[in-house]
mmCIF file of C-alpha atoms in Angstrom:
data_model
loop_
_atom_site.group_PDB
_atom_site.id
_atom_site.type_symbol
_atom_site.label_atom_id
_atom_site.label_comp_id
_atom_site.label_asym_id
_atom_site.label_seq_id
_atom_site.Cartn_x
_atom_site.Cartn_y
_atom_site.Cartn_z
ATOM 1 C CA UNK A 181 -0.021 -0.187 -0.082
ATOM 2 C CA UNK A 182 1.240 3.421 -0.791
ATOM 3 C CA UNK A 183 0.066 6.273 1.049
ATOM 4 C CA UNK A 184 0.075 10.269 0.261
ATOM 5 C CA UNK A 185 3.095 11.931 -1.309
ATOM 6 C CA UNK A 186 5.659 12.203 1.604
ATOM 7 C CA UNK A 187 8.451 14.843 2.002
ATOM 8 C CA UNK A 188 12.091 13.795 0.368
ATOM 9 C CA UNK A 189 15.523 14.084 1.884
ATOM 10 C CA UNK A 190 18.128 13.894 -0.760
ATOM 11 C CA UNK A 191 21.629 12.961 0.509
ATOM 12 C CA UNK A 192 23.694 14.130 -2.384
ATOM 13 C CA UNK A 193 27.515 13.971 -2.849
ATOM 14 C CA UNK A 194 30.118 11.634 -3.015
ATOM 15 C CA UNK A 195 31.299 8.163 -1.728
ATOM 16 C CA UNK A 196 30.545 9.193 2.092
ATOM 17 C CA UNK A 197 27.012 9.554 0.592
ATOM 18 C CA UNK A 198 26.696 6.591 -1.538
ATOM 19 C CA UNK A 199 28.236 4.317 1.489
ATOM 20 C CA UNK A 200 25.869 5.983 3.751
ATOM 21 C CA UNK A 201 23.631 2.881 3.829
ATOM 22 C CA UNK A 202 26.771 0.579 4.586
ATOM 23 C CA UNK A 203 28.484 -0.257 7.716
ATOM 24 C CA UNK A 204 25.543 1.067 9.995
ATOM 25 C CA UNK A 205 25.668 4.240 8.145
ATOM 26 C CA UNK A 206 24.231 7.680 8.748
ATOM 27 C CA UNK A 207 21.895 7.359 5.757
ATOM 28 C CA UNK A 208 20.486 3.958 6.958
ATOM 29 C CA UNK A 209 20.009 5.497 10.619
ATOM 30 C CA UNK A 210 18.059 8.405 9.030
ATOM 31 C CA UNK A 211 15.894 6.102 7.009
ATOM 32 C CA UNK A 212 14.985 4.505 10.402
ATOM 33 C CA UNK A 213 14.379 7.880 12.240
ATOM 34 C CA UNK A 214 12.316 9.099 9.414
ATOM 35 C CA UNK A 215 10.599 5.728 8.327
ATOM 36 C CA UNK A 216 6.937 7.106 8.984
ATOM 37 C CA UNK A 217 8.099 10.917 8.227
ATOM 38 C CA UNK A 218 9.943 11.382 4.809
ATOM 39 C CA UNK A 219 11.614 9.548 2.242
ATOM 40 C CA UNK A 220 15.422 9.349 2.271
ATOM 41 C CA UNK A 221 16.609 9.308 -1.224
ATOM 42 C CA UNK A 222 20.288 8.507 -2.082
ATOM 43 C CA UNK A 223 22.269 10.243 -4.820
ATOM 44 C CA UNK A 224 25.699 9.639 -3.791
ATOM 45 C CA UNK A 225 28.698 8.413 -6.184
ATOM 46 C CA UNK A 226 31.940 7.036 -5.491
ATOM 47 C CA UNK A 227 34.831 9.677 -6.430
ATOM 48 C CA UNK A 228 32.502 12.600 -7.499
ATOM 49 C CA UNK A 229 34.090 16.119 -6.596
ATOM 50 C CA UNK A 230 32.484 19.365 -6.958
ATOM 51 C CA UNK A 231 33.026 19.812 -10.675
ATOM 52 C CA UNK A 232 30.906 16.714 -11.577
ATOM 53 C CA UNK A 233 27.955 17.945 -9.114
ATOM 54 C CA UNK A 234 27.595 21.476 -10.923
ATOM 55 C CA UNK A 235 24.651 20.208 -13.068
ATOM 56 C CA UNK A 236 20.956 20.688 -13.324
ATOM 57 C CA UNK A 237 18.398 19.064 -11.676
ATOM 58 C CA UNK A 238 14.634 19.001 -11.367
ATOM 59 C CA UNK A 239 13.969 17.468 -8.118
ATOM 60 C CA UNK A 240 12.240 19.629 -5.577
ATOM 61 C CA UNK A 241 12.766 17.801 -2.168
ATOM 62 C CA UNK A 242 12.171 19.347 1.274
ATOM 63 C CA UNK A 243 15.699 19.099 2.348
ATOM 64 C CA UNK A 244 18.794 18.168 0.687
ATOM 65 C CA UNK A 245 21.843 17.287 2.476
ATOM 66 C CA UNK A 246 25.072 17.779 0.341
ATOM 67 C CA UNK A 247 28.689 16.863 0.686
ATOM 68 C CA UNK A 248 31.646 17.376 -1.434
ATOM 69 C CA UNK A 249 35.209 18.174 -0.473
ATOM 70 C CA UNK A 250 36.847 14.874 0.223
ATOM 71 C CA UNK A 251 38.006 14.110 -3.165
ATOM 72 C CA UNK A 252 38.619 17.910 -4.166
ATOM 73 C CA UNK A 253 40.912 18.059 -1.506
ATOM 74 C CA UNK A 254 43.121 15.168 -2.454
ATOM 75 C CA UNK A 255 46.569 16.308 -3.624
ATOM 76 C CA UNK A 256 47.075 17.153 -7.415
ATOM 77 C CA UNK A 257 48.462 14.189 -9.359
ATOM 78 C CA UNK A 258 51.655 14.841 -11.503
ATOM 79 C CA UNK A 259 49.434 14.084 -14.714
ATOM 80 C CA UNK A 260 46.821 16.504 -14.318
ATOM 81 C CA UNK A 261 44.105 14.031 -13.963
ATOM 82 C CA UNK A 262 42.494 12.688 -10.905
ATOM 83 C CA UNK A 263 39.729 14.199 -8.500
ATOM 84 C CA UNK A 264 41.835 17.180 -7.059
ATOM 85 C CA UNK A 265 40.229 20.573 -7.282
ATOM 86 C CA UNK A 266 42.058 23.540 -6.581
ATOM 87 C CA UNK A 267 40.771 25.762 -3.541
ATOM 88 C CA UNK A 268 39.268 28.743 -5.335
ATOM 89 C CA UNK A 269 37.563 26.485 -8.039
ATOM 90 C CA UNK A 270 36.031 24.411 -5.323
ATOM 91 C CA UNK A 271 34.709 27.410 -3.518
ATOM 92 C CA UNK A 272 33.432 28.726 -6.652
ATOM 93 C CA UNK A 273 31.733 25.215 -7.496
ATOM 94 C CA UNK A 274 30.161 24.862 -4.200
ATOM 95 C CA UNK A 275 28.853 28.398 -4.519
ATOM 96 C CA UNK A 276 27.059 27.475 -7.938
ATOM 97 C CA UNK A 277 25.724 24.016 -6.344
ATOM 98 C CA UNK A 278 24.318 25.949 -3.401
ATOM 99 C CA UNK A 279 22.518 28.464 -5.613
ATOM 100 C CA UNK A 280 21.030 26.067 -7.798
ATOM 101 C CA UNK A 281 19.950 23.947 -4.910
ATOM 102 C CA UNK A 282 18.487 26.929 -3.275
ATOM 103 C CA UNK A 283 16.482 27.978 -6.488
ATOM 104 C CA UNK A 284 14.728 24.494 -6.819
ATOM 105 C CA UNK A 285 11.923 25.940 -4.789
ATOM 106 C CA UNK A 286 10.826 28.069 -1.920
ATOM 107 C CA UNK A 287 10.468 25.254 0.566
ATOM 108 C CA UNK A 288 13.394 23.017 -0.178
ATOM 109 C CA UNK A 289 15.801 23.474 2.626
ATOM 110 C CA UNK A 290 19.889 22.641 2.522
ATOM 111 C CA UNK A 291 22.268 21.099 4.692
ATOM 112 C CA UNK A 292 26.467 21.149 3.814
ATOM 113 C CA UNK A 293 28.603 18.643 5.343
ATOM 114 C CA UNK A 294 32.196 19.896 5.335
ATOM 115 C CA UNK A 295 35.374 17.311 4.660
ATOM 116 C CA UNK A 296 35.610 15.344 7.734
ATOM 117 C CA UNK A 297 39.064 14.540 9.186
ATOM 118 C CA UNK A 298 41.302 11.762 7.617
ATOM 119 C CA UNK A 299 43.334 9.413 9.886
ATOM 120 C CA UNK A 300 46.625 9.240 7.583
ATOM 121 C CA UNK A 301 48.044 6.192 9.273
ATOM 122 C CA UNK A 302 45.052 4.058 8.630
ATOM 123 C CA UNK A 303 44.576 5.449 5.339
ATOM 124 C CA UNK A 304 48.279 4.831 4.017
ATOM 125 C CA UNK A 305 47.606 1.291 5.604
ATOM 126 C CA UNK A 306 44.540 0.415 3.511
ATOM 127 C CA UNK A 307 45.504 2.201 0.261
ATOM 128 C CA UNK A 308 45.762 -0.151 -2.566
ATOM 129 C CA UNK A 309 48.813 -0.415 -4.929
ATOM 130 C CA UNK A 310 46.702 -0.061 -7.865
ATOM 131 C CA UNK A 311 46.591 3.545 -7.450
ATOM 132 C CA UNK A 312 49.655 6.136 -7.603
ATOM 133 C CA UNK A 313 50.291 9.250 -5.870
ATOM 134 C CA UNK A 314 47.160 9.622 -3.564
ATOM 135 C CA UNK A 315 47.645 12.509 -1.540
ATOM 136 C CA UNK A 316 45.372 12.778 1.717
ATOM 137 C CA UNK A 317 46.222 14.956 4.666
ATOM 138 C CA UNK A 318 44.108 16.066 7.466
ATOM 139 C CA UNK A 319 45.664 19.344 7.003
ATOM 140 C CA UNK A 320 44.151 19.485 3.342
ATOM 141 C CA UNK A 321 40.775 18.410 4.652
ATOM 142 C CA UNK A 322 40.754 21.217 7.430
ATOM 143 C CA UNK A 323 41.536 23.696 4.569
ATOM 144 C CA UNK A 324 38.428 22.730 2.484
ATOM 145 C CA UNK A 325 36.325 22.265 5.417
ATOM 146 C CA UNK A 326 37.233 25.623 6.683
ATOM 147 C CA UNK A 327 36.380 27.017 3.205
ATOM 148 C CA UNK A 328 33.028 25.351 3.039
ATOM 149 C CA UNK A 329 31.942 26.677 6.531
ATOM 150 C CA UNK A 330 32.810 30.024 5.051
ATOM 151 C CA UNK A 331 31.171 30.118 1.974
ATOM 152 C CA UNK A 332 27.876 28.885 3.808
ATOM 153 C CA UNK A 333 28.130 31.537 6.466
ATOM 154 C CA UNK A 334 28.240 33.943 3.747
ATOM 155 C CA UNK A 335 25.313 32.468 1.849
ATOM 156 C CA UNK A 336 23.137 31.895 4.899
ATOM 157 C CA UNK A 337 23.210 27.892 4.544
ATOM 158 C CA UNK A 338 23.237 25.528 7.256
ATOM 159 C CA UNK A 339 26.676 23.795 7.760
ATOM 160 C CA UNK A 340 27.862 20.911 9.875
ATOM 161 C CA UNK A 341 31.661 21.146 10.398
ATOM 162 C CA UNK A 342 32.277 17.588 10.309
ATOM 163 C CA UNK A 343 36.040 18.030 10.726
ATOM 164 C CA UNK A 344 36.001 19.656 14.043
ATOM 165 C CA UNK A 345 32.894 17.581 15.176
ATOM 166 C CA UNK A 346 34.477 14.135 14.713
ATOM 167 C CA UNK A 347 37.767 15.220 16.215
ATOM 168 C CA UNK A 348 35.836 16.118 19.545
ATOM 169 C CA UNK A 349 36.073 12.312 20.174
ATOM 170 C CA UNK A 350 39.181 11.281 21.803
ATOM 171 C CA UNK A 351 38.991 7.974 19.905
ATOM 172 C CA UNK A 352 38.005 9.885 16.559
ATOM 173 C CA UNK A 353 40.158 7.331 14.398
ATOM 174 C CA UNK A 354 37.270 4.748 15.363
ATOM 175 C CA UNK A 355 34.923 6.930 13.110
ATOM 176 C CA UNK A 356 36.465 5.478 9.908
ATOM 177 C CA UNK A 357 36.729 2.099 8.307
ATOM 178 C CA UNK A 358 39.728 2.950 5.967
ATOM 179 C CA UNK A 359 40.942 6.267 7.342
ATOM 180 C CA UNK A 360 38.619 8.151 4.957
ATOM 181 C CA UNK A 361 35.207 6.393 4.868
ATOM 182 C CA UNK A 362 32.852 6.258 7.823
ATOM 183 C CA UNK A 363 32.165 3.636 10.335
ATOM 184 C CA UNK A 364 29.389 3.102 12.170
ATOM 185 C CA UNK A 365 30.635 5.335 15.160
ATOM 186 C CA UNK A 366 31.489 7.889 12.495
ATOM 187 C CA UNK A 367 27.887 7.805 11.108
ATOM 188 C CA UNK A 368 26.321 8.221 14.452
ATOM 189 C CA UNK A 369 28.548 11.318 14.796
ATOM 190 C CA UNK A 370 27.042 12.819 11.434
ATOM 191 C CA UNK A 371 23.105 11.783 12.611
ATOM 192 C CA UNK A 372 23.560 13.672 15.815
ATOM 193 C CA UNK A 373 24.875 16.739 13.892
ATOM 194 C CA UNK A 374 22.130 16.975 11.503
ATOM 195 C CA UNK A 375 19.203 16.087 13.957
ATOM 196 C CA UNK A 376 20.887 18.854 16.000
ATOM 197 C CA UNK A 377 20.593 21.392 13.007
ATOM 198 C CA UNK A 378 17.018 20.285 12.227
ATOM 199 C CA UNK A 379 15.718 20.572 15.674
ATOM 200 C CA UNK A 380 17.557 24.200 16.063
ATOM 201 C CA UNK A 381 16.704 25.409 12.442
ATOM 202 C CA UNK A 382 13.285 28.058 12.367
ATOM 203 C CA UNK A 383 12.301 26.429 9.363
ATOM 204 C CA UNK A 384 8.475 26.013 8.716
ATOM 205 C CA UNK A 385 7.189 23.488 8.365
ATOM 206 C CA UNK A 386 10.008 22.012 10.794
ATOM 207 C CA UNK A 387 11.994 19.000 9.298
ATOM 208 C CA UNK A 388 12.969 17.347 12.543
ATOM 209 C CA UNK A 389 11.526 14.070 12.765
ATOM 210 C CA UNK A 390 9.717 14.592 16.231
ATOM 211 C CA UNK A 391 7.895 17.772 14.651
ATOM 212 C CA UNK A 392 6.682 16.186 11.561
ATOM 213 C CA UNK A 393 3.320 14.107 11.422
ATOM 214 C CA UNK A 394 3.516 10.500 11.364
ATOM 215 C CA UNK A 395 2.066 8.564 8.170
ATOM 216 C CA UNK A 396 -1.017 6.534 9.121
ATOM 217 C CA UNK A 397 -1.003 7.408 12.912
ATOM 218 C CA UNK A 398 -4.597 6.769 13.337
ATOM 219 C CA UNK A 399 -5.841 4.245 15.949
ATOM 220 C CA UNK A 400 -6.673 0.875 14.238
ATOM 221 C CA UNK A 401 -8.835 -2.303 15.686
ATOM 222 C CA UNK A 402 -6.132 -4.022 13.386
ATOM 223 C CA UNK A 403 -3.155 -3.209 16.064
ATOM 224 C CA UNK A 404 -2.194 -5.639 18.639
ATOM 225 C CA UNK A 405 -4.506 -6.002 21.557
ATOM 226 C CA UNK A 406 -3.683 -4.600 24.802
ATOM 227 C CA UNK A 407 -3.675 -6.808 27.898
ATOM 228 C CA UNK A 408 -7.034 -5.418 29.159
ATOM 229 C CA UNK A 409 -8.721 -7.466 26.027
ATOM 230 C CA UNK A 410 -10.668 -4.353 25.148
ATOM 231 C CA UNK A 411 -8.464 -1.966 23.475
ATOM 232 C CA UNK A 412 -5.438 -1.791 20.856
ATOM 233 C CA UNK A 413 -2.279 -0.365 20.900
ATOM 234 C CA UNK A 414 -0.953 2.261 18.446
ATOM 235 C CA UNK A 415 2.506 1.444 17.584
ATOM 236 C CA UNK A 416 2.954 4.334 14.734
ATOM 237 C CA UNK A 417 5.503 6.157 17.230
ATOM 238 C CA UNK A 418 7.188 3.335 18.662
ATOM 239 C CA UNK A 419 10.812 3.682 18.796
ATOM 240 C CA UNK A 420 12.007 1.047 21.391
ATOM 241 C CA UNK A 421 13.625 -0.829 18.656
ATOM 242 C CA UNK A 422 16.375 1.850 18.201
ATOM 243 C CA UNK A 423 19.882 1.400 20.056
ATOM 244 C CA UNK A 424 20.112 5.101 20.195
ATOM 245 C CA UNK A 425 17.010 7.162 21.009
ATOM 246 C CA UNK A 426 17.833 10.099 18.881
ATOM 247 C CA UNK A 427 16.644 13.574 20.180
#
């Protein structure tokens, strides 16, 4: 059975977005939290940088959570090939992406995620020999992360500084599977920060999951029967199955 059209939350970006349904990922967590509230739409692509993301689209979702920068911030390859995008071009690309997404509709909201840190030791241990001259440093990620924050502040866009948020943990290296991509622990940080923004945002209507209407929330005689044998229990807002009770 398909109900009425629901709000859409689009996750747009590179591999950190594509893999967000893997390894207890942040996309999967959001899909659970919003199970009876909104549809989570995955639009993440391995290896993408801001150059490839500058394009038109006709989707008009309620919220877009966008992430680009990890591939852009890689050191340039001597051949001129590869995903590296110089910082000034990255900033301009992100400005174009933001302007386009903001123009989709008056009710489309936007959150940008910055580069997370990189565990250089783990990254070096997990890099395949089929690649050449892969340069990822925490310092480069920091530079691109700060640039994204500054741009978003200038444009009035909600932004989550993942570079800082993840490194608040003493064991922040546990937030990665390979030094770059997020583990379940890293995804928990991302979800916590996203829900914090959504709770504090003065958007009307609110897109925080607790403020959104629950689909098919009416009482039903087909629900499980309470121990009194006379009434049924409405399960539409049950969350006890979740390991973390997200705020």
